[in-house]
Structure formats: C-alpha cells, structure tokens
mmCIF file of C-alpha atoms in Angstrom:
data_model
loop_
_atom_site.group_PDB
_atom_site.id
_atom_site.type_symbol
_atom_site.label_atom_id
_atom_site.label_comp_id
_atom_site.label_asym_id
_atom_site.label_seq_id
_atom_site.Cartn_x
_atom_site.Cartn_y
_atom_site.Cartn_z
ATOM 1 C CA UNK A 1255 0.040 0.030 -0.313
ATOM 2 C CA UNK A 1256 0.906 3.455 -0.658
ATOM 3 C CA UNK A 1257 0.962 6.231 1.844
ATOM 4 C CA UNK A 1258 2.248 9.821 1.514
ATOM 5 C CA UNK A 1259 5.753 11.060 3.491
ATOM 6 C CA UNK A 1260 2.589 14.962 4.553
ATOM 7 C CA UNK A 1261 -0.036 11.765 5.618
ATOM 8 C CA UNK A 1262 -2.413 13.025 2.463
ATOM 9 C CA UNK A 1263 -2.880 11.129 -0.486
ATOM 10 C CA UNK A 1264 -0.680 11.689 -3.466
ATOM 11 C CA UNK A 1265 1.998 11.132 -5.726
ATOM 12 C CA UNK A 1266 4.888 11.666 -6.784
ATOM 13 C CA UNK A 1267 9.084 11.123 -5.464
ATOM 14 C CA UNK A 1268 6.408 12.415 -1.521
ATOM 15 C CA UNK A 1269 5.177 8.308 -1.722
ATOM 16 C CA UNK A 1270 7.310 5.412 -0.288
ATOM 17 C CA UNK A 1271 6.489 1.669 -0.445
ATOM 18 C CA UNK A 1272 4.759 0.974 3.435
ATOM 19 C CA UNK A 1273 6.369 -2.916 2.851
ATOM 20 C CA UNK A 1274 6.027 -5.859 5.828
ATOM 21 C CA UNK A 1275 7.872 -6.446 7.910
ATOM 22 C CA UNK A 1276 10.445 -9.570 8.640
ATOM 23 C CA UNK A 1277 9.521 -12.497 10.383
ATOM 24 C CA UNK A 1278 10.894 -13.015 12.921
ATOM 25 C CA UNK A 1279 12.003 -17.042 13.755
ATOM 26 C CA UNK A 1280 13.536 -18.934 16.491
ATOM 27 C CA UNK A 1281 13.646 -21.596 18.952
ATOM 28 C CA UNK A 1282 13.992 -22.309 22.143
ATOM 29 C CA UNK A 1283 17.531 -22.453 22.998
ATOM 30 C CA UNK A 1284 18.257 -19.022 21.056
ATOM 31 C CA UNK A 1285 15.185 -17.621 23.435
ATOM 32 C CA UNK A 1286 16.978 -18.400 25.714
ATOM 33 C CA UNK A 1287 20.038 -17.840 24.797
ATOM 34 C CA UNK A 1288 19.064 -14.417 24.620
ATOM 35 C CA UNK A 1289 17.445 -13.499 27.098
ATOM 36 C CA UNK A 1290 20.331 -14.122 29.487
ATOM 37 C CA UNK A 1291 22.409 -10.987 26.870
ATOM 38 C CA UNK A 1292 19.461 -9.092 27.658
ATOM 39 C CA UNK A 1293 19.128 -9.648 31.023
ATOM 40 C CA UNK A 1294 23.638 -8.775 31.681
ATOM 41 C CA UNK A 1295 25.034 -6.942 33.585
ATOM 42 C CA UNK A 1296 28.778 -7.748 32.007
ATOM 43 C CA UNK A 1297 27.149 -7.959 28.307
ATOM 44 C CA UNK A 1298 28.206 -5.137 25.750
ATOM 45 C CA UNK A 1299 24.817 -2.096 25.435
ATOM 46 C CA UNK A 1300 25.184 -2.807 21.802
ATOM 47 C CA UNK A 1301 24.691 -6.671 22.815
ATOM 48 C CA UNK A 1302 21.570 -6.078 24.941
ATOM 49 C CA UNK A 1303 20.381 -3.678 22.487
ATOM 50 C CA UNK A 1304 20.416 -5.946 19.616
ATOM 51 C CA UNK A 1305 19.196 -9.030 21.891
ATOM 52 C CA UNK A 1306 16.471 -7.022 22.611
ATOM 53 C CA UNK A 1307 15.357 -5.818 19.624
ATOM 54 C CA UNK A 1308 15.122 -9.749 17.756
ATOM 55 C CA UNK A 1309 13.055 -11.193 21.445
ATOM 56 C CA UNK A 1310 10.821 -8.384 21.060
ATOM 57 C CA UNK A 1311 10.418 -8.994 17.057
ATOM 58 C CA UNK A 1312 10.288 -12.458 17.654
ATOM 59 C CA UNK A 1313 6.963 -11.545 19.792
ATOM 60 C CA UNK A 1314 5.720 -9.935 16.174
ATOM 61 C CA UNK A 1315 5.262 -6.260 18.150
ATOM 62 C CA UNK A 1316 5.882 -3.930 14.356
ATOM 63 C CA UNK A 1317 8.569 -1.953 14.229
ATOM 64 C CA UNK A 1318 8.381 1.028 14.684
ATOM 65 C CA UNK A 1319 6.790 -0.782 18.234
ATOM 66 C CA UNK A 1320 10.067 -1.578 18.570
ATOM 67 C CA UNK A 1321 11.604 1.203 18.477
ATOM 68 C CA UNK A 1322 9.933 3.373 20.310
ATOM 69 C CA UNK A 1323 9.958 1.120 23.559
ATOM 70 C CA UNK A 1324 13.943 0.788 23.398
ATOM 71 C CA UNK A 1325 14.107 4.849 22.033
ATOM 72 C CA UNK A 1326 15.966 3.774 19.004
ATOM 73 C CA UNK A 1327 15.203 4.639 14.879
ATOM 74 C CA UNK A 1328 12.762 2.403 12.650
ATOM 75 C CA UNK A 1329 15.577 1.363 10.496
ATOM 76 C CA UNK A 1330 18.491 0.457 12.968
ATOM 77 C CA UNK A 1331 15.059 -1.829 14.474
ATOM 78 C CA UNK A 1332 14.968 -3.593 11.039
ATOM 79 C CA UNK A 1333 18.246 -3.645 10.467
ATOM 80 C CA UNK A 1334 19.140 -5.744 13.037
ATOM 81 C CA UNK A 1335 15.686 -8.156 12.793
ATOM 82 C CA UNK A 1336 16.694 -8.412 9.532
ATOM 83 C CA UNK A 1337 20.063 -9.734 9.713
ATOM 84 C CA UNK A 1338 18.942 -11.846 11.833
ATOM 85 C CA UNK A 1339 15.983 -13.513 9.922
ATOM 86 C CA UNK A 1340 18.865 -13.918 7.796
ATOM 87 C CA UNK A 1341 21.838 -15.102 9.105
ATOM 88 C CA UNK A 1342 21.069 -16.308 13.037
ATOM 89 C CA UNK A 1343 22.329 -15.566 16.161
ATOM 90 C CA UNK A 1344 26.060 -14.901 13.694
ATOM 91 C CA UNK A 1345 23.811 -12.204 12.060
ATOM 92 C CA UNK A 1346 23.787 -10.112 15.311
ATOM 93 C CA UNK A 1347 27.319 -9.381 15.358
ATOM 94 C CA UNK A 1348 29.313 -6.426 14.122
ATOM 95 C CA UNK A 1349 30.665 -7.095 10.180
ATOM 96 C CA UNK A 1350 34.421 -7.038 10.011
ATOM 97 C CA UNK A 1351 35.330 -3.220 7.810
ATOM 98 C CA UNK A 1352 38.554 -2.565 5.805
ATOM 99 C CA UNK A 1353 40.140 0.212 8.112
ATOM 100 C CA UNK A 1354 41.839 2.751 7.902
ATOM 101 C CA UNK A 1355 44.401 2.148 4.890
ATOM 102 C CA UNK A 1356 48.307 0.946 5.538
ATOM 103 C CA UNK A 1357 50.680 3.818 5.866
ATOM 104 C CA UNK A 1358 53.322 2.380 5.489
ATOM 105 C CA UNK A 1359 54.601 -0.450 2.650
ATOM 106 C CA UNK A 1360 55.620 -3.497 3.454
ATOM 107 C CA UNK A 1361 59.430 -3.355 2.745
ATOM 108 C CA UNK A 1362 58.884 -0.996 6.241
ATOM 109 C CA UNK A 1363 57.218 -3.750 8.194
ATOM 110 C CA UNK A 1364 59.784 -5.962 7.242
ATOM 111 C CA UNK A 1365 62.547 -3.484 8.020
ATOM 112 C CA UNK A 1366 60.776 -3.066 11.986
ATOM 113 C CA UNK A 1367 59.479 -6.742 11.602
ATOM 114 C CA UNK A 1368 64.074 -7.676 11.248
ATOM 115 C CA UNK A 1369 65.070 -5.015 13.618
ATOM 116 C CA UNK A 1370 61.966 -6.414 16.797
ATOM 117 C CA UNK A 1371 64.013 -10.065 16.070
ATOM 118 C CA UNK A 1372 67.777 -8.725 16.223
ATOM 119 C CA UNK A 1373 69.671 -8.647 19.430
ATOM 120 C CA UNK A 1374 69.515 -4.206 20.420
ATOM 121 C CA UNK A 1375 72.765 -2.185 21.061
ATOM 122 C CA UNK A 1376 74.691 -0.949 23.030
ATOM 123 C CA UNK A 1377 73.946 -2.166 27.140
ATOM 124 C CA UNK A 1378 70.369 -2.586 27.230
ATOM 125 C CA UNK A 1379 69.078 -5.866 26.716
ATOM 126 C CA UNK A 1380 65.791 -5.621 25.951
ATOM 127 C CA UNK A 1381 63.921 -3.969 22.479
ATOM 128 C CA UNK A 1382 61.051 -1.014 23.265
ATOM 129 C CA UNK A 1383 58.709 0.437 20.532
ATOM 130 C CA UNK A 1384 60.089 3.808 20.924
ATOM 131 C CA UNK A 1385 63.971 2.486 20.518
ATOM 132 C CA UNK A 1386 62.866 0.366 17.014
ATOM 133 C CA UNK A 1387 61.010 2.809 16.043
ATOM 134 C CA UNK A 1388 64.407 4.955 16.063
ATOM 135 C CA UNK A 1389 66.289 2.093 14.843
ATOM 136 C CA UNK A 1390 64.373 2.749 11.373
ATOM 137 C CA UNK A 1391 66.505 4.929 8.567
ATOM 138 C CA UNK A 1392 64.549 6.554 5.577
ATOM 139 C CA UNK A 1393 61.224 6.592 7.405
ATOM 140 C CA UNK A 1394 58.885 8.352 9.969
ATOM 141 C CA UNK A 1395 56.912 5.658 11.591
ATOM 142 C CA UNK A 1396 55.480 6.720 13.981
ATOM 143 C CA UNK A 1397 55.706 5.013 17.627
ATOM 144 C CA UNK A 1398 52.182 3.717 17.581
ATOM 145 C CA UNK A 1399 52.625 2.690 14.303
ATOM 146 C CA UNK A 1400 55.285 0.245 15.501
ATOM 147 C CA UNK A 1401 52.582 -0.786 17.938
ATOM 148 C CA UNK A 1402 50.338 -1.964 15.468
ATOM 149 C CA UNK A 1403 52.401 -3.120 13.045
ATOM 150 C CA UNK A 1404 54.361 -5.340 15.903
ATOM 151 C CA UNK A 1405 50.170 -5.989 16.838
ATOM 152 C CA UNK A 1406 49.906 -8.090 13.351
ATOM 153 C CA UNK A 1407 52.953 -10.139 13.430
ATOM 154 C CA UNK A 1408 52.011 -11.161 17.612
ATOM 155 C CA UNK A 1409 55.350 -9.122 17.581
ATOM 156 C CA UNK A 1410 56.022 -8.241 21.718
ATOM 157 C CA UNK A 1411 59.811 -8.160 21.885
ATOM 158 C CA UNK A 1412 59.840 -6.219 25.752
ATOM 159 C CA UNK A 1413 58.842 -9.592 26.820
ATOM 160 C CA UNK A 1414 60.873 -12.570 27.102
ATOM 161 C CA UNK A 1415 60.455 -15.969 29.024
ATOM 162 C CA UNK A 1416 62.766 -18.070 31.450
ATOM 163 C CA UNK A 1417 64.787 -21.306 29.480
ATOM 164 C CA UNK A 1418 67.230 -23.568 30.641
ATOM 165 C CA UNK A 1419 69.075 -25.480 27.166
ATOM 166 C CA UNK A 1420 68.892 -28.891 29.473
ATOM 167 C CA UNK A 1421 71.493 -30.837 28.264
ATOM 168 C CA UNK A 1422 71.151 -34.183 27.819
ATOM 169 C CA UNK A 1423 72.101 -36.564 30.309
ATOM 170 C CA UNK A 1424 71.293 -40.657 30.156
ATOM 171 C CA UNK A 1425 71.092 -40.931 33.455
ATOM 172 C CA UNK A 1426 67.986 -38.286 33.801
ATOM 173 C CA UNK A 1427 65.008 -41.704 32.983
ATOM 174 C CA UNK A 1428 66.969 -43.871 34.449
ATOM 175 C CA UNK A 1429 67.325 -41.606 38.111
ATOM 176 C CA UNK A 1430 64.222 -40.314 37.342
ATOM 177 C CA UNK A 1431 62.388 -43.970 37.460
ATOM 178 C CA UNK A 1432 64.897 -44.700 40.017
ATOM 179 C CA UNK A 1433 62.925 -42.425 42.946
ATOM 180 C CA UNK A 1434 59.498 -42.602 41.211
ATOM 181 C CA UNK A 1435 59.287 -46.449 42.332
ATOM 182 C CA UNK A 1436 60.863 -45.321 45.694
ATOM 183 C CA UNK A 1437 57.857 -43.295 46.132
ATOM 184 C CA UNK A 1438 56.139 -45.884 44.670
ATOM 185 C CA UNK A 1439 57.019 -48.858 45.881
ATOM 186 C CA UNK A 1440 58.636 -47.646 48.782
ATOM 187 C CA UNK A 1441 60.278 -50.975 50.588
ATOM 188 C CA UNK A 1442 58.590 -52.687 53.210
ATOM 189 C CA UNK A 1443 61.710 -53.699 55.672
ATOM 190 C CA UNK A 1444 63.185 -49.302 54.943
ATOM 191 C CA UNK A 1445 62.517 -46.240 55.664
ATOM 192 C CA UNK A 1446 62.616 -43.423 52.907
ATOM 193 C CA UNK A 1447 63.873 -40.347 53.647
ATOM 194 C CA UNK A 1448 63.668 -36.647 51.339
ATOM 195 C CA UNK A 1449 66.177 -34.112 52.966
ATOM 196 C CA UNK A 1450 67.380 -30.065 51.187
ATOM 197 C CA UNK A 1451 67.175 -27.587 52.580
ATOM 198 C CA UNK A 1452 65.010 -24.673 52.503
ATOM 199 C CA UNK A 1453 67.759 -21.060 53.175
ATOM 200 C CA UNK A 1454 67.284 -17.006 53.700
ATOM 201 C CA UNK A 1455 63.761 -17.648 54.759
ATOM 202 C CA UNK A 1456 62.867 -13.389 55.240
ATOM 203 C CA UNK A 1457 62.297 -13.267 58.831
ATOM 204 C CA UNK A 1458 60.507 -9.773 58.378
ATOM 205 C CA UNK A 1459 57.463 -7.655 60.402
ATOM 206 C CA UNK A 1460 55.022 -5.495 58.603
ATOM 207 C CA UNK A 1461 55.521 -1.363 59.758
ATOM 208 C CA UNK A 1462 51.367 -1.544 60.521
ATOM 209 C CA UNK A 1463 49.118 -3.970 61.295
ATOM 210 C CA UNK A 1464 46.941 -5.728 58.875
ATOM 211 C CA UNK A 1465 43.191 -5.509 58.490
ATOM 212 C CA UNK A 1466 42.280 -9.520 58.301
ATOM 213 C CA UNK A 1467 39.435 -10.720 55.835
ATOM 214 C CA UNK A 1468 35.524 -10.017 55.770
ATOM 215 C CA UNK A 1469 32.718 -11.484 54.154
ATOM 216 C CA UNK A 1470 32.702 -9.491 49.948
ATOM 217 C CA UNK A 1471 36.932 -7.564 50.431
ATOM 218 C CA UNK A 1472 39.981 -9.950 51.001
ATOM 219 C CA UNK A 1473 42.534 -9.667 53.189
ATOM 220 C CA UNK A 1474 44.656 -6.554 53.412
ATOM 221 C CA UNK A 1475 48.053 -6.359 53.806
ATOM 222 C CA UNK A 1476 50.930 -3.946 54.901
ATOM 223 C CA UNK A 1477 52.749 -3.616 52.172
ATOM 224 C CA UNK A 1478 56.318 -1.787 53.664
ATOM 225 C CA UNK A 1479 58.058 -3.779 56.461
ATOM 226 C CA UNK A 1480 61.088 -4.422 57.990
ATOM 227 C CA UNK A 1481 64.090 -6.789 57.418
ATOM 228 C CA UNK A 1482 64.897 -8.806 61.127
ATOM 229 C CA UNK A 1483 67.446 -11.482 59.172
ATOM 230 C CA UNK A 1484 67.518 -14.681 57.341
ATOM 231 C CA UNK A 1485 67.083 -18.102 59.145
ATOM 232 C CA UNK A 1486 67.883 -21.984 57.200
ATOM 233 C CA UNK A 1487 66.385 -24.710 58.171
ATOM 234 C CA UNK A 1488 67.058 -28.371 56.837
ATOM 235 C CA UNK A 1489 64.577 -30.824 57.102
ATOM 236 C CA UNK A 1490 64.157 -34.813 56.405
ATOM 237 C CA UNK A 1491 60.869 -36.013 55.137
ATOM 238 C CA UNK A 1492 59.298 -40.134 56.043
ATOM 239 C CA UNK A 1493 57.682 -40.904 52.469
ATOM 240 C CA UNK A 1494 55.863 -43.524 54.312
ATOM 241 C CA UNK A 1495 54.724 -41.101 57.101
ATOM 242 C CA UNK A 1496 54.536 -37.437 56.352
ATOM 243 C CA UNK A 1497 55.811 -36.620 58.562
ATOM 244 C CA UNK A 1498 59.405 -34.142 58.811
ATOM 245 C CA UNK A 1499 61.810 -33.984 60.798
ATOM 246 C CA UNK A 1500 63.476 -29.575 60.326
ATOM 247 C CA UNK A 1501 66.119 -28.163 62.288
ATOM 248 C CA UNK A 1502 67.372 -23.849 61.864
ATOM 249 C CA UNK A 1503 71.152 -24.152 59.997
ATOM 250 C CA UNK A 1504 73.263 -21.489 60.419
ATOM 251 C CA UNK A 1505 76.126 -22.215 57.778
ATOM 252 C CA UNK A 1506 74.753 -24.857 54.757
ATOM 253 C CA UNK A 1507 78.304 -27.414 54.069
ATOM 254 C CA UNK A 1508 78.847 -30.315 54.239
ATOM 255 C CA UNK A 1509 79.949 -29.880 57.714
ATOM 256 C CA UNK A 1510 76.153 -29.332 58.914
ATOM 257 C CA UNK A 1511 74.530 -31.395 55.757
ATOM 258 C CA UNK A 1512 77.140 -34.896 57.910
ATOM 259 C CA UNK A 1513 75.724 -33.795 61.410
ATOM 260 C CA UNK A 1514 72.153 -33.554 60.146
ATOM 261 C CA UNK A 1515 72.861 -36.757 58.486
ATOM 262 C CA UNK A 1516 74.121 -38.184 62.284
ATOM 263 C CA UNK A 1517 71.535 -36.874 63.606
ATOM 264 C CA UNK A 1518 68.875 -38.598 61.597
ATOM 265 C CA UNK A 1519 70.987 -42.103 61.971
ATOM 266 C CA UNK A 1520 71.324 -42.298 65.388
ATOM 267 C CA UNK A 1521 67.007 -41.917 66.383
ATOM 268 C CA UNK A 1522 66.425 -44.384 63.009
ATOM 269 C CA UNK A 1523 66.092 -48.310 64.793
ATOM 270 C CA UNK A 1524 69.665 -49.570 63.611
ATOM 271 C CA UNK A 1525 68.261 -52.756 61.637
ATOM 272 C CA UNK A 1526 66.629 -50.662 58.660
ATOM 273 C CA UNK A 1527 68.017 -49.970 55.777
ATOM 274 C CA UNK A 1528 67.292 -46.327 54.864
ATOM 275 C CA UNK A 1529 67.261 -44.752 51.549
ATOM 276 C CA UNK A 1530 67.149 -41.332 50.593
ATOM 277 C CA UNK A 1531 65.777 -39.039 47.924
ATOM 278 C CA UNK A 1532 68.576 -35.412 47.519
ATOM 279 C CA UNK A 1533 68.570 -33.379 45.064
ATOM 280 C CA UNK A 1534 72.742 -32.740 43.889
ATOM 281 C CA UNK A 1535 73.405 -29.755 46.399
ATOM 282 C CA UNK A 1536 76.895 -28.600 46.768
ATOM 283 C CA UNK A 1537 76.827 -29.695 50.777
ATOM 284 C CA UNK A 1538 75.465 -32.808 48.621
ATOM 285 C CA UNK A 1539 77.729 -34.217 46.060
ATOM 286 C CA UNK A 1540 80.800 -32.733 48.370
ATOM 287 C CA UNK A 1541 84.025 -35.302 48.753
ATOM 288 C CA UNK A 1542 83.402 -35.560 52.907
ATOM 289 C CA UNK A 1543 80.162 -35.845 52.152
ATOM 290 C CA UNK A 1544 80.137 -38.610 50.135
ATOM 291 C CA UNK A 1545 82.629 -40.236 52.010
ATOM 292 C CA UNK A 1546 80.240 -39.872 55.222
ATOM 293 C CA UNK A 1547 77.639 -41.965 52.675
ATOM 294 C CA UNK A 1548 80.671 -44.648 52.255
ATOM 295 C CA UNK A 1549 81.302 -44.694 56.332
ATOM 296 C CA UNK A 1550 77.561 -45.669 56.740
ATOM 297 C CA UNK A 1551 76.665 -48.616 54.657
ATOM 298 C CA UNK A 1552 72.777 -49.107 55.717
ATOM 299 C CA UNK A 1553 72.193 -45.840 53.817
ATOM 300 C CA UNK A 1554 71.107 -45.919 50.021
ATOM 301 C CA UNK A 1555 71.607 -42.699 47.890
ATOM 302 C CA UNK A 1556 69.211 -41.684 44.822
ATOM 303 C CA UNK A 1557 69.705 -38.749 43.187
ATOM 304 C CA UNK A 1558 67.220 -36.584 41.576
ATOM 305 C CA UNK A 1559 68.924 -35.829 38.122
ATOM 306 C CA UNK A 1560 70.262 -32.560 37.321
ATOM 307 C CA UNK A 1561 67.863 -28.953 36.713
ATOM 308 C CA UNK A 1562 65.054 -32.010 38.135
ATOM 309 C CA UNK A 1563 64.821 -31.247 41.995
ATOM 310 C CA UNK A 1564 60.893 -30.835 41.794
ATOM 311 C CA UNK A 1565 61.276 -35.080 42.249
ATOM 312 C CA UNK A 1566 63.023 -34.629 45.737
ATOM 313 C CA UNK A 1567 59.361 -34.665 47.788
ATOM 314 C CA UNK A 1568 60.461 -31.967 50.478
ATOM 315 C CA UNK A 1569 59.965 -29.531 47.999
ATOM 316 C CA UNK A 1570 56.429 -30.262 48.270
ATOM 317 C CA UNK A 1571 56.284 -30.001 52.294
ATOM 318 C CA UNK A 1572 58.425 -26.639 52.180
ATOM 319 C CA UNK A 1573 55.324 -25.473 49.816
ATOM 320 C CA UNK A 1574 53.311 -25.787 52.342
ATOM 321 C CA UNK A 1575 55.638 -24.022 54.950
ATOM 322 C CA UNK A 1576 55.998 -21.335 52.529
ATOM 323 C CA UNK A 1577 52.067 -21.502 51.605
ATOM 324 C CA UNK A 1578 51.016 -21.224 55.406
ATOM 325 C CA UNK A 1579 54.104 -19.971 57.975
ATOM 326 C CA UNK A 1580 56.059 -17.708 55.381
ATOM 327 C CA UNK A 1581 53.985 -15.772 53.142
ATOM 328 C CA UNK A 1582 51.974 -13.491 55.117
ATOM 329 C CA UNK A 1583 53.672 -14.062 58.140
ATOM 330 C CA UNK A 1584 54.508 -11.422 60.538
ATOM 331 C CA UNK A 1585 57.635 -11.721 62.522
ATOM 332 C CA UNK A 1586 59.602 -9.556 64.724
ATOM 333 C CA UNK A 1587 63.058 -11.442 64.574
ATOM 334 C CA UNK A 1588 64.625 -14.919 63.471
ATOM 335 C CA UNK A 1589 64.204 -16.128 66.739
ATOM 336 C CA UNK A 1590 59.766 -16.018 66.058
ATOM 337 C CA UNK A 1591 59.859 -16.932 62.979
ATOM 338 C CA UNK A 1592 62.145 -20.852 63.606
ATOM 339 C CA UNK A 1593 59.564 -20.747 66.934
ATOM 340 C CA UNK A 1594 56.740 -20.370 64.082
ATOM 341 C CA UNK A 1595 58.155 -23.142 62.031
ATOM 342 C CA UNK A 1596 58.755 -25.291 64.322
ATOM 343 C CA UNK A 1597 55.891 -24.937 65.910
ATOM 344 C CA UNK A 1598 53.917 -25.096 62.901
ATOM 345 C CA UNK A 1599 56.093 -28.607 61.836
ATOM 346 C CA UNK A 1600 55.006 -29.934 64.719
ATOM 347 C CA UNK A 1601 51.037 -29.676 65.357
ATOM 348 C CA UNK A 1602 51.469 -30.681 60.806
ATOM 349 C CA UNK A 1603 53.124 -34.044 62.756
ATOM 350 C CA UNK A 1604 50.169 -34.325 64.805
ATOM 351 C CA UNK A 1605 48.547 -35.324 61.240
ATOM 352 C CA UNK A 1606 50.520 -36.227 58.451
ATOM 353 C CA UNK A 1607 49.328 -37.949 56.106
ATOM 354 C CA UNK A 1608 52.093 -39.828 53.919
ATOM 355 C CA UNK A 1609 51.440 -36.861 49.776
ATOM 356 C CA UNK A 1610 50.017 -38.889 46.820
ATOM 357 C CA UNK A 1611 52.819 -39.987 44.188
ATOM 358 C CA UNK A 1612 51.040 -40.342 41.351
ATOM 359 C CA UNK A 1613 53.793 -40.085 38.448
ATOM 360 C CA UNK A 1614 56.101 -42.863 37.233
ATOM 361 C CA UNK A 1615 58.678 -41.716 35.572
ATOM 362 C CA UNK A 1616 58.222 -41.885 32.361
ATOM 363 C CA UNK A 1617 58.731 -38.948 29.418
ATOM 364 C CA UNK A 1618 55.819 -36.568 29.955
ATOM 365 C CA UNK A 1619 54.459 -35.795 26.340
ATOM 366 C CA UNK A 1620 55.596 -31.579 27.125
ATOM 367 C CA UNK A 1621 59.539 -32.834 27.526
#
C-alpha cells in the first residue's frame, strides 16, 4: 500500500512504500541465550540492544513499537531484525571493516620486524617500541605505528620468558624412574627419606597491622616491612608417614649436612635400611659428604637428575610451609620465625599423611 510522507494521498517523490516486517522465528535454545544477554549487566550495550530487538520481533511486535520502546530509530530495528532472520545469531555481530589504509608498505613493516627480532644495541637487553622506531632509517614512522605493526605479527620484543637448555643426560630418565619407583613402591623393611635445605627465609615484620578478611573483601596486608634477618633450615621428610624433622642451620655446608645425617642416623632403628633422595646441592655432593655416606652402608642415596629437584618430595613440604607460615607471616625477629616454623612442624606431624605421588617417571608429552 502507498502512503505519502505528509500523511495525505498524492503522487510523486513524496510517496514511500510500506513493506511488511521481516518475520523472526527462533528455537527455544536461541531464545534462552538471547534472554540471558538481554538481562546481563556485563554484556556489551550493543549486544543487549540487539538481543532485545530480536526478542521483541520474535513476539510479533511491529518495528515502530519496538523502536519506541527501546528509544532507537526504526531503521536500526529493521537492520537487526533482517540480519537475524537471514543469519541467526551470527548476524548480530559486527561485520568486519576494512579500516584505515596502511600508511607504510611491506618494506617498512619488514624492517620493523627485522629490528624487533635482532639483538638490541649497546647495553640494552630488550627492545621498546620507541627504540625500534628510532632505529628505522628512511622513514618517519611513529611509536604507535611500530606497535601496530608488531601487534599484527603477534611480536612482543619487550617480553622475555625464561628457558633452560637442559643437556642430554643419559641418566636423566634412569634416575627419574628410580626415584618414582622408590616413592610408589617403598621397601617395607626400610625408611625412605627426602632431605633438602630451604635457605634465606626472610624474617619480616609489617610496619602497620593488616586487616582481617570480611565477607566480600579479602584480607589486607601492609606493603612496607622491616627486615630482621634470614633463617635457613634443613628438613628430612619421611615419605611413608608424611612426618618431618626440621632444624635451623647457620651455614649450608658439608659439615652441617653431615651433622644432620648423623642425628637422623642415631634416632632410626639400627636394623633398618635408610633410602634417601638428594638433589645435587654442593653440600650433598661434597667429598666429605660422600665419604660419610660410604662409611654408613645402610644409607642408600637416590640422586635426582640435574635441574630436577622437583622430584625431591620434601619440596612439597617446603611449598606448604611457605604458603601456610612464611609468605604472609609477621615475624618480630629471627627467633620468632624459627619458633613459628617449629610450631607448624610439630602440629603438622600430629595429623601428617604421606603425599600421594602419581608420576611414574615416564617422559611427559611436554618433555
């Protein structure tokens, strides 16, 4: 039917053709999804608007009514109604735009990438976007343009990740399998220990008291602190019971380590064999330590591979100690830190359980 723009019948350019609204049909799953979007307080405003338009259209409401209820133009309603009818939910997303034409050709882009993937000059160890722009010759490229070029290539030269180039040690998997077998199948007539040191534990006190956690708010801890020195400890974990023995040490050397081994040797039943897991720390591999171990034949050492101290189960114990006592602790002195560590160890021994070790020593997919 034909209606004039002025509301009166007539002929000529003042007339428009009134077309029927596009029919919108959706299944129940789509309706629920759009309803969640329309009620969401976190969704983008444009996504909420489009969901409301389509839901109203699916109810059979006319475009003019929808536009008035949502305070938008009728053309906006027609657009999203038609796009949903043609493409479903994908039609409610923004179409890709060409954007502004590139200001620099492929030669400039290649130069930026080449600089970013090379070693920086002078004493600098990493590139910045500004430094790359300064190094580019024959162009007046801006810092932001360098950033966009590198972003397109997913190249971030200012970020550096740690990496360990482990030498191919033929004993790596042999040692790993040996230790895992010891954990999974410990000998019934022997004691299995995991021994290591945790050094330089900082005894720090906060300058101001913190605030306890309340519903909806985490605990607060003062950022500034006062140092009271450090504490080092040595620990022996019985992997069959989960109990541990710890002792503060002044020096992390072979003599200290031998005294600790001697103390352990005297308290364990002489009829029992002792299997111990050790990493390659200097106090463990020293000639004097090896001589002590040779003089005590009931001690059987299982060495972890190089750079694999994570196989030493006592590291799990140290991790728990750090989380529960050290990390957020407040210590007025070194003695206070030592006392709190010993209190934790004694209390934990009363309810100790062995760690559940599941790794069997075979190569992992990421290895």
